[in-house]
Coordinates of C-alpha atoms and ligand atoms in Angstrom, one line a residue:
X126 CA 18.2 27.1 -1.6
X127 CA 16.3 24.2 -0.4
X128 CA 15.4 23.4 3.6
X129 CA 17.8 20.9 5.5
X130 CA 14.8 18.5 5.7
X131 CA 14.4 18.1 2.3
X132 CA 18.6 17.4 1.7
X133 CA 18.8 13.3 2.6
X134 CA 15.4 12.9 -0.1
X135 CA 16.8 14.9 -2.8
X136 CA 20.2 12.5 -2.4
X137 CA 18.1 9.5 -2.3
X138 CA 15.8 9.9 -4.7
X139 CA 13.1 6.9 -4.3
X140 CA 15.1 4.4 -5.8
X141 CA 11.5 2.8 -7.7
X142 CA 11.1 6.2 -9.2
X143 CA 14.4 6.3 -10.6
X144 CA 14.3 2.3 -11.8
X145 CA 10.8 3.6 -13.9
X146 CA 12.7 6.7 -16.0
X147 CA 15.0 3.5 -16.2
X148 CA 12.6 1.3 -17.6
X149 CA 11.3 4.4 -20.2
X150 CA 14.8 5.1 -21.2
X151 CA 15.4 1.1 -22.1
X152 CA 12.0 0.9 -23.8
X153 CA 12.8 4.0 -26.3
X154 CA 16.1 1.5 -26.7
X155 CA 14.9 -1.6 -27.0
X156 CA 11.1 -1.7 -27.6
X157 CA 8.8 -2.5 -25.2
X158 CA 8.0 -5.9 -25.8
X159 CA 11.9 -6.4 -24.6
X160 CA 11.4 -4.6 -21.5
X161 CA 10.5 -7.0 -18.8
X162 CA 9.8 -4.4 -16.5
X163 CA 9.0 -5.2 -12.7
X164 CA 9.3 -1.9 -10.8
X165 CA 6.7 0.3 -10.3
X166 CA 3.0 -0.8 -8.3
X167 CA 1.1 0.8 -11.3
X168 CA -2.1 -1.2 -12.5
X169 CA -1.7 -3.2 -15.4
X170 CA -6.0 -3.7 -15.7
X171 CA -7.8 -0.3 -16.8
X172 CA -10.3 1.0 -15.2
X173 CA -14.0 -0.4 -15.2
X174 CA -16.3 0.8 -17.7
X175 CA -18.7 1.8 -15.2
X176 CA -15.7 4.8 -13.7
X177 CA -15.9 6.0 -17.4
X178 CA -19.5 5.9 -17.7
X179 CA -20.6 7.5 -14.0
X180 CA -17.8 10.7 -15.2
X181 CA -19.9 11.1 -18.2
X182 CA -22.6 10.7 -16.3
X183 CA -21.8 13.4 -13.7
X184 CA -20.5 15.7 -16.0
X185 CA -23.7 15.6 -18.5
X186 CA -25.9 15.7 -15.5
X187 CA -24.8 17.6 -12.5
X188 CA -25.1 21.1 -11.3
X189 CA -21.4 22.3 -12.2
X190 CA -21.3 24.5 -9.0
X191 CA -21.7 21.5 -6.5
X192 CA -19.8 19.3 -9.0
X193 CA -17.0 21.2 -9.1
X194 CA -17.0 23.6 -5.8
X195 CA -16.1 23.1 -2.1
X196 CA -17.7 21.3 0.0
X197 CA -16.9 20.3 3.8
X198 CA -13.3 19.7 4.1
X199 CA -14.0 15.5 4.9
X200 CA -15.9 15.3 1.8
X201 CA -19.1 15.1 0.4
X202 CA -21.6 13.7 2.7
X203 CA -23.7 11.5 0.8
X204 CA -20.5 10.3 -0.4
X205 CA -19.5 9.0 2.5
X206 CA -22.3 7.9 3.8
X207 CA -22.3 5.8 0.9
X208 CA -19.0 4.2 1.1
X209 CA -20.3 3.5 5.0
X210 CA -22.7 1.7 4.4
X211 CA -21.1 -0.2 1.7
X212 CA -18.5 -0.9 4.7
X213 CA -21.4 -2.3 6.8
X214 CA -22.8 -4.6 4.5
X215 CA -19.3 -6.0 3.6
X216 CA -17.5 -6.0 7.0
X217 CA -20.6 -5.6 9.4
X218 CA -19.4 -2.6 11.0
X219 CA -21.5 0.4 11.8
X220 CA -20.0 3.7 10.3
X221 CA -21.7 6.1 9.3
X222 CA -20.9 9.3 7.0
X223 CA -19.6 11.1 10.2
X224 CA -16.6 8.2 10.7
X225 CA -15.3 8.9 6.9
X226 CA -13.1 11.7 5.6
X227 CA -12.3 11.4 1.8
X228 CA -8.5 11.9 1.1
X229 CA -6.0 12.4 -1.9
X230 CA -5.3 8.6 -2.2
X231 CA -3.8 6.6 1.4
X232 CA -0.9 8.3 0.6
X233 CA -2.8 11.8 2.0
X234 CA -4.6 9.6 4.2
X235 CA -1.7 8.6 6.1
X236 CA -0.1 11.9 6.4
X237 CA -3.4 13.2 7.4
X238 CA -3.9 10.7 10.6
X239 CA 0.0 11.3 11.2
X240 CA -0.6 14.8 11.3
X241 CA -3.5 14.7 13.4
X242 CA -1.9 11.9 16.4
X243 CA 1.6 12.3 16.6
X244 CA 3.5 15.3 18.4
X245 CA 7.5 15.5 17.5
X246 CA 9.5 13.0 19.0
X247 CA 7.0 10.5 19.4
X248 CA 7.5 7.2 17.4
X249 CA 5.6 5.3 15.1
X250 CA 6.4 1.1 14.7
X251 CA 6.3 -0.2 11.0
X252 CA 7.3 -4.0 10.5
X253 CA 10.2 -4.6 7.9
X254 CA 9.8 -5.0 4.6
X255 CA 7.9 -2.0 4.9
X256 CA 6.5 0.9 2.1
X257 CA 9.7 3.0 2.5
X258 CA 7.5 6.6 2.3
X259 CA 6.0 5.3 5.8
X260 CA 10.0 7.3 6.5
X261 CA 9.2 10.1 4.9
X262 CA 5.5 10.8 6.2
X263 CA 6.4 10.1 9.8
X264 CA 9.2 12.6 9.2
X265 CA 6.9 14.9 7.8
X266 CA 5.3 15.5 11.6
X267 CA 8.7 15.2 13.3
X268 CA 8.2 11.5 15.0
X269 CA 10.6 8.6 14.7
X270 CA 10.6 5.6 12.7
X271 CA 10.5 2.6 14.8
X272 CA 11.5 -0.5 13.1
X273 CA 10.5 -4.2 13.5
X274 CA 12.8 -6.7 11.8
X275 CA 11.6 -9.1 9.4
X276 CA 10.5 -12.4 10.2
X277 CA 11.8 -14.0 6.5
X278 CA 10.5 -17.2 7.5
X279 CA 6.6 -16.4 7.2
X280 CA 7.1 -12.9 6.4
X281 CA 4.3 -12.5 9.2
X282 CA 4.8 -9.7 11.5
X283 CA 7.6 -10.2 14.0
X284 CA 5.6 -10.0 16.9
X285 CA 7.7 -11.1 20.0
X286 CA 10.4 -8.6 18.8
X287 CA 7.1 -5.8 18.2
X288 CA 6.2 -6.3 22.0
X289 CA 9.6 -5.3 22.9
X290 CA 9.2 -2.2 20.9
X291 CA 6.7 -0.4 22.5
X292 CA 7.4 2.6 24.9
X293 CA 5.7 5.3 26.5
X294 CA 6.5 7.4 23.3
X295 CA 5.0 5.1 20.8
X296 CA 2.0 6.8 18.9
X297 CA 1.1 4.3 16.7
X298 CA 2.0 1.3 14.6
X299 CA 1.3 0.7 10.4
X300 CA 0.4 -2.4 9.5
X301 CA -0.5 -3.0 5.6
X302 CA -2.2 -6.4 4.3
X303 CA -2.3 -6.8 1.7
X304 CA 1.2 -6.4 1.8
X305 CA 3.7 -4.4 -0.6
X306 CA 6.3 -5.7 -1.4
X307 CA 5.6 -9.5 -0.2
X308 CA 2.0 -10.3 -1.0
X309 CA 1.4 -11.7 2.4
X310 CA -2.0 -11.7 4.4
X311 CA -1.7 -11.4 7.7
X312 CA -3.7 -14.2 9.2
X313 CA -6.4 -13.5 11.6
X314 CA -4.4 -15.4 14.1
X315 CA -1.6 -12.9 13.6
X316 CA -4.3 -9.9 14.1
X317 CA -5.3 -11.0 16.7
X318 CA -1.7 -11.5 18.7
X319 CA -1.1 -8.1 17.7
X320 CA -3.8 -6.3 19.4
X321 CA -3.9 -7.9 22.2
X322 CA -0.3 -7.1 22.7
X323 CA -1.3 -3.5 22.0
X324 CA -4.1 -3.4 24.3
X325 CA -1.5 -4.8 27.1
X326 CA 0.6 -1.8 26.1
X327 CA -1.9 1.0 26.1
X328 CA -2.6 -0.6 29.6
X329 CA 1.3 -0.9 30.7
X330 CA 1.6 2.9 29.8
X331 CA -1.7 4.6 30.2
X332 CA -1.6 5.3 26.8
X333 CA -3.4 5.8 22.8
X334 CA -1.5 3.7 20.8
X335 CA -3.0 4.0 17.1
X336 CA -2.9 0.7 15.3
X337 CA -3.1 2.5 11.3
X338 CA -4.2 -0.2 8.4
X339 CA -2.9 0.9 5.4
X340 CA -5.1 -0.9 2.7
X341 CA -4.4 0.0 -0.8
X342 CA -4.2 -3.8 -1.5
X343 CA -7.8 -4.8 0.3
X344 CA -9.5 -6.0 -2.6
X345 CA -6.4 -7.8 -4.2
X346 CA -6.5 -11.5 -2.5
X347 CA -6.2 -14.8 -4.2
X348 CA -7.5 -18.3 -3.4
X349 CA -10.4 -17.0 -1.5
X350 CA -7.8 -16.1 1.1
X351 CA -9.5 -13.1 3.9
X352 CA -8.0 -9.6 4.6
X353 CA -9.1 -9.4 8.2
X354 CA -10.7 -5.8 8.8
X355 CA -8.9 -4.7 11.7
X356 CA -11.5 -1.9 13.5
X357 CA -13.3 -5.1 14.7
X358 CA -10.1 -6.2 16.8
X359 CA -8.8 -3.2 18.6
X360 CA -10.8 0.3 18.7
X361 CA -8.1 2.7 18.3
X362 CA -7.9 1.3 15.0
X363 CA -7.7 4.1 11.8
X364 CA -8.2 2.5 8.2
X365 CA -6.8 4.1 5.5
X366 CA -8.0 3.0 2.0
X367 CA -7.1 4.1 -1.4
X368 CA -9.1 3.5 -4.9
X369 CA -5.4 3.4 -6.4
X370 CA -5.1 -0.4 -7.2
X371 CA -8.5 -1.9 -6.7
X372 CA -10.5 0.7 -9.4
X373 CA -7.1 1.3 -11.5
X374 CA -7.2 5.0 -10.4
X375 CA -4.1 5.6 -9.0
X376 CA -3.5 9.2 -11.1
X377 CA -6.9 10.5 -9.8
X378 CA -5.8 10.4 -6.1
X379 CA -8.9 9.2 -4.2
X380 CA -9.3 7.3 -1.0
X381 CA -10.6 7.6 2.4
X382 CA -9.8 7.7 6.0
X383 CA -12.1 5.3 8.3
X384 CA -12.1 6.2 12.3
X385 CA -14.5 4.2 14.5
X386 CA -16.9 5.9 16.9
X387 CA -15.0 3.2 19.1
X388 CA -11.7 4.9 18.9
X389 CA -10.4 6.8 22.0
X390 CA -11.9 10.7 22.0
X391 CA -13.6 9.7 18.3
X392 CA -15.3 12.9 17.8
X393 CA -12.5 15.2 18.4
X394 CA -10.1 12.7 16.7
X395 CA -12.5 13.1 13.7
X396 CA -12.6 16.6 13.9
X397 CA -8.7 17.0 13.9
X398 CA -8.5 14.9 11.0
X399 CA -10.9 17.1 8.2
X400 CA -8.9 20.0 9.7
X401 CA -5.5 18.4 8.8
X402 CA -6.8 17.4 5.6
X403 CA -7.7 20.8 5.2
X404 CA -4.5 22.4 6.1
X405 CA -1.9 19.9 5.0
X406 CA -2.8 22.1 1.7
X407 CA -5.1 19.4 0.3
X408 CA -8.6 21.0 1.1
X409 CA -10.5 18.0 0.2
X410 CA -10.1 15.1 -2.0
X411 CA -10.8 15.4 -5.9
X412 CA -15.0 16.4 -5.9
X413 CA -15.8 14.6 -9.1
X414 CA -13.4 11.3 -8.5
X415 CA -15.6 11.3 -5.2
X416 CA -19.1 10.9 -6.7
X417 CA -17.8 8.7 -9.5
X418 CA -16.6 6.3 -6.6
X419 CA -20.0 6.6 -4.9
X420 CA -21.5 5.5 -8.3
X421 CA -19.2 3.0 -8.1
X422 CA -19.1 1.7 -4.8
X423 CA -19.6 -2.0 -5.1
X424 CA -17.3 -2.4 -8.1
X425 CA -15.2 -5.7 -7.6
X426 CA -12.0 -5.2 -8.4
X427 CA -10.8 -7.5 -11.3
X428 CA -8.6 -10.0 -9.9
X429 CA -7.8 -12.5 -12.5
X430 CA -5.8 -11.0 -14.8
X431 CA -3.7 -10.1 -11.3
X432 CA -4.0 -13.9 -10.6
X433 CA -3.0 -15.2 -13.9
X434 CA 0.1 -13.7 -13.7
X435 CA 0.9 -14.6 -10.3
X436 CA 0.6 -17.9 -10.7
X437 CA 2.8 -17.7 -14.2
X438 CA 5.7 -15.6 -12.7
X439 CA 5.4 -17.8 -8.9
X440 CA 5.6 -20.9 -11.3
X441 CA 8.4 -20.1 -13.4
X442 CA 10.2 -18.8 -10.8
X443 CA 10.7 -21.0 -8.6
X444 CA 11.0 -23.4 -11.0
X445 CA 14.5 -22.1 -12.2
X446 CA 15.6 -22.7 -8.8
X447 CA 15.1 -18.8 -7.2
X448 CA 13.4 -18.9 -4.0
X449 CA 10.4 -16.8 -3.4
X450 CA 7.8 -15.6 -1.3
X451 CA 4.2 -17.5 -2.3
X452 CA 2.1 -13.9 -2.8
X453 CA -1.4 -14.1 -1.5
X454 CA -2.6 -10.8 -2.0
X455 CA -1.4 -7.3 -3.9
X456 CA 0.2 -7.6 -7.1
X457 CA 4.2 -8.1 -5.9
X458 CA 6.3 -11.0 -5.6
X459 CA 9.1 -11.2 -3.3
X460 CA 11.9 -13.4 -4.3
X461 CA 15.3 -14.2 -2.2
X462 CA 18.4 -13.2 -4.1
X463 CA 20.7 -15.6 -4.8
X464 CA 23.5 -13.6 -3.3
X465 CA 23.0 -11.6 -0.5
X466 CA 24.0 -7.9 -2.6
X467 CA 20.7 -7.6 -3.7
X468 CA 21.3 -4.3 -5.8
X469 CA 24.5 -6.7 -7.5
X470 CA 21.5 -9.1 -8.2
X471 CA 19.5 -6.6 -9.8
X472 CA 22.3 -5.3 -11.7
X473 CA 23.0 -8.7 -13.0
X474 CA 19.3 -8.2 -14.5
X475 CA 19.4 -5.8 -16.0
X476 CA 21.9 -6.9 -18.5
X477 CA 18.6 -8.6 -20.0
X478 CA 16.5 -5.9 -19.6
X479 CA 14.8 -7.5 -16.5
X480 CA 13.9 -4.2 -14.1
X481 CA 13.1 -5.2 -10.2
X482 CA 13.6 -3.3 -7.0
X483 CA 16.2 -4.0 -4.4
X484 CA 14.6 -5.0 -1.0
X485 CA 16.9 -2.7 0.9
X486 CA 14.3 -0.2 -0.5
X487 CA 11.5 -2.0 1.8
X488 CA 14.4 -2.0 4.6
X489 CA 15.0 -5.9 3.8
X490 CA 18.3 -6.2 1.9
X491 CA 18.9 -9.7 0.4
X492 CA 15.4 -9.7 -1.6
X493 CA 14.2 -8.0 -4.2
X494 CA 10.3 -7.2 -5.6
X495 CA 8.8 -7.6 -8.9
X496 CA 5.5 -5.8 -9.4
X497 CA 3.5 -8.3 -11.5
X498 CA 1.0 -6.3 -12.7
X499 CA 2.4 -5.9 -15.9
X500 CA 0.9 -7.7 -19.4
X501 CA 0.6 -11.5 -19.2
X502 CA 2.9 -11.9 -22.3
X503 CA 5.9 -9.5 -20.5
X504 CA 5.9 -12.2 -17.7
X505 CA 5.7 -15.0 -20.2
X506 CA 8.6 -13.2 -22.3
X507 CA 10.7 -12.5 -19.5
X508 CA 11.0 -16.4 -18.2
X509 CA 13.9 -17.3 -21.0
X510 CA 15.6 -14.6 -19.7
X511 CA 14.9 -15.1 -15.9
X512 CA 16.7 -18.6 -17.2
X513 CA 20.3 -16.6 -18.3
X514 CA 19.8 -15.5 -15.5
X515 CA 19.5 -18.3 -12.9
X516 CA 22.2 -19.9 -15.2
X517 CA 25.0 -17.5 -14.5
X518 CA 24.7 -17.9 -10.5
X519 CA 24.5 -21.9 -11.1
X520 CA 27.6 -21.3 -12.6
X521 CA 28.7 -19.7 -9.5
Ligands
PLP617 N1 0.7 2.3 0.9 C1 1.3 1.3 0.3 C2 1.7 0.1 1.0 C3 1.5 1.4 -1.1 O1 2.1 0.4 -1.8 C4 1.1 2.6 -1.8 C5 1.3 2.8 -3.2 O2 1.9 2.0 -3.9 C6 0.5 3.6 -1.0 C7 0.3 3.4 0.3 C8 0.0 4.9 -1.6 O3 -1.1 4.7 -2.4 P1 -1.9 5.9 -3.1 O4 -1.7 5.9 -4.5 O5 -3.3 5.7 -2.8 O6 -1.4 7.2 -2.4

């Protein structure tokens, strides 16, 4: 017999999840070359050579025992101290081993910050379209969900609603830019609107209010477009960061948490967080996926491929007449659906084998995603039947 909590996500089943064993079962139909399959955020660029060669490396070289053994629950040090100073030089911020705990991906990285700030009942403020497991993590620690609607005009933060939003209770706020599942930035202009609206409301209440960037999608930005790094804005910032996307590692489950010596109470903040890593069950992050990304530290992430097919899908898109969101970062495109039952819309799609994910699973019905980080040739491929497509709601 399973517990209560679990009930509601046993019956819905992350509807992406379920789309992919969708996409499998039509590709064992069809082939795969007439599977135009949009739905899951899974790299379509392997990863560099150099992640192959520093695991060979390691594994040839290194004393098994510290390879392969415990070490402090935040990590390896030298590890982190690493990754700091990589930080420094990119960002010109001052961290130093000390602000880094290594975590199972941002995935574990948020749960491990949620765990660590926010007692039950206290509420957490995501902006819509929003990573729906933000739900199910903030549930995890017994706080509320707090939602911002969407501003579908920029798909900027809705900031004069946000203000509004803010109460004695609220813990902290997610933002993610890159974002998933619009490709928006958020401009600097917007970052900084933000926190001074949350250092007016830490004031108003006397309170901590966390602001958590969750930044899978860091390195992903086109047009030489910048992902503000938001520690240098507001102090009680936490960055979460995952290798995932930018090193094509999103199986090994390897990322890190990033807390300021400029956040409120750092030190014991710090402290709570390598004990909730600890006890949330996952101990510490991977040991050998750590020193391979300290080998690997100033790896660029390999954009173009990313870009070429942005610009193809963007193109073709709106050029059958479908209206969509102009991605700057991240590898999703967010398109308007000509009717406003987006699920119907998908539906409709998938009579030509065209898989993309409702927006009412990013809490913004009316839209719907397509993860472009798929082959060049399956976006190519897939326009002819995008145009069936667009015909039949010409037609009405
Ligand atoms: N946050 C966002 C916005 C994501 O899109 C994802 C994964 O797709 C994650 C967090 C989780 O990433 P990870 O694989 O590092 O746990």
């Amino acid at each position: 017999m399973i517990a209560e909590k679990m009930k509601p996500f046993v019956r819905n089943n992350s509807a992406i999840r379920v789309m992919f064993e969708e996409g499998n079962r039509l590709k064992k139909l069809y082939g795969a070359e007439n599977v135009f399959d949009f739905s899951l955020g899974n790299p379509s660029v392997p990863a560099p050579d150099s992640i192959r060669e520093a695991i060979l490396e390691l594994v040839n070289s290194e004393d098994p025992l510290v390879l392969h053994g415990y070490m402090s629950n935040a990590g390896f040090e030298d590890v982190r101290e690493t990754i700091a100073q990589s930080l420094n030089r990119r960002f010109q911020t001052s961290f130093h081993a000390r602000n880094l705990i290594m975590t199972v991906g941002a995935g574990s990285a948020l749960n491990v910050i949620l765990k660590t700030i926010v007692n039950p009942g206290e509420e957490v403020v995501v902006f819509a379209p929003y990573f729906l497991e933000y739900g199910a993590y903030i549930r995890n620690y017994d706080g509320i969900l707090v939602e911002v609607s969407p501003d579908t005009r920029t798909f900027q933060p809705n900031l004069a609603e946000f203000a509004g939003k803010i109460t004695a209770k609220t813990r902290a706020v997610i933002v993610n830019t890159p974002h998933n599942p619009t490709g928006i930035i958020y401009s600097e202009e917007t970052i900084i609107e933000l926190c001074r609206i949350l250092t007016e409301k830490q004031k108003e209440f006397g309170s901590v209010i966390y602001l958590i960037s969750d930044e899978p999608y860091r390195e992903l930005a086109y047009d030489g477009v910048q992902v503000p790094f938001l520690t240098k804005y507001y102090a009680n910032t936490v960055v979460g960061y995952s290798y995932s996307k930018s090193l094509s590692l999103p199986g090994e489950r390897i990322g890190y948490l990033a807390i300021p010596d400029e956040a409120d109470q750092s030190e014991e903040l710090i402290t709570a967080a390598a004990i909730a890593n600890r006890i949330s069950g996952c101990v510490n992050a991977p040991s050998l996926m750590q020193k391979v990304i300290a080998k690997c530290v100033d790896e660029a992430c390999d954009v173009e491929a990313y870009d070429r097919n942005r610009k193809a899908l963007y193109q073709g898109l709106t050029e059958l007449g479908f209206e969509c969101v102009r991605p700057q970062g991240a590898f999703y495109l967010f398109m308007k659906s000509p009717v406003p039952d987006e699920k119907a819309f998908c539906e409709a799609a998938r009579k030509y084998n065209i898989l993309m994910v409702p927006g009412s699973s990013f809490a913004c019905p009316g839209y719907v995603r397509l993860a472009y980080c798929v082959s060049y040739d399956t976006i190519i491929h897939s326009l002819p039947w995008f145009a069936k497509l667009a015909e039949e709601y010409r037609k009405g």
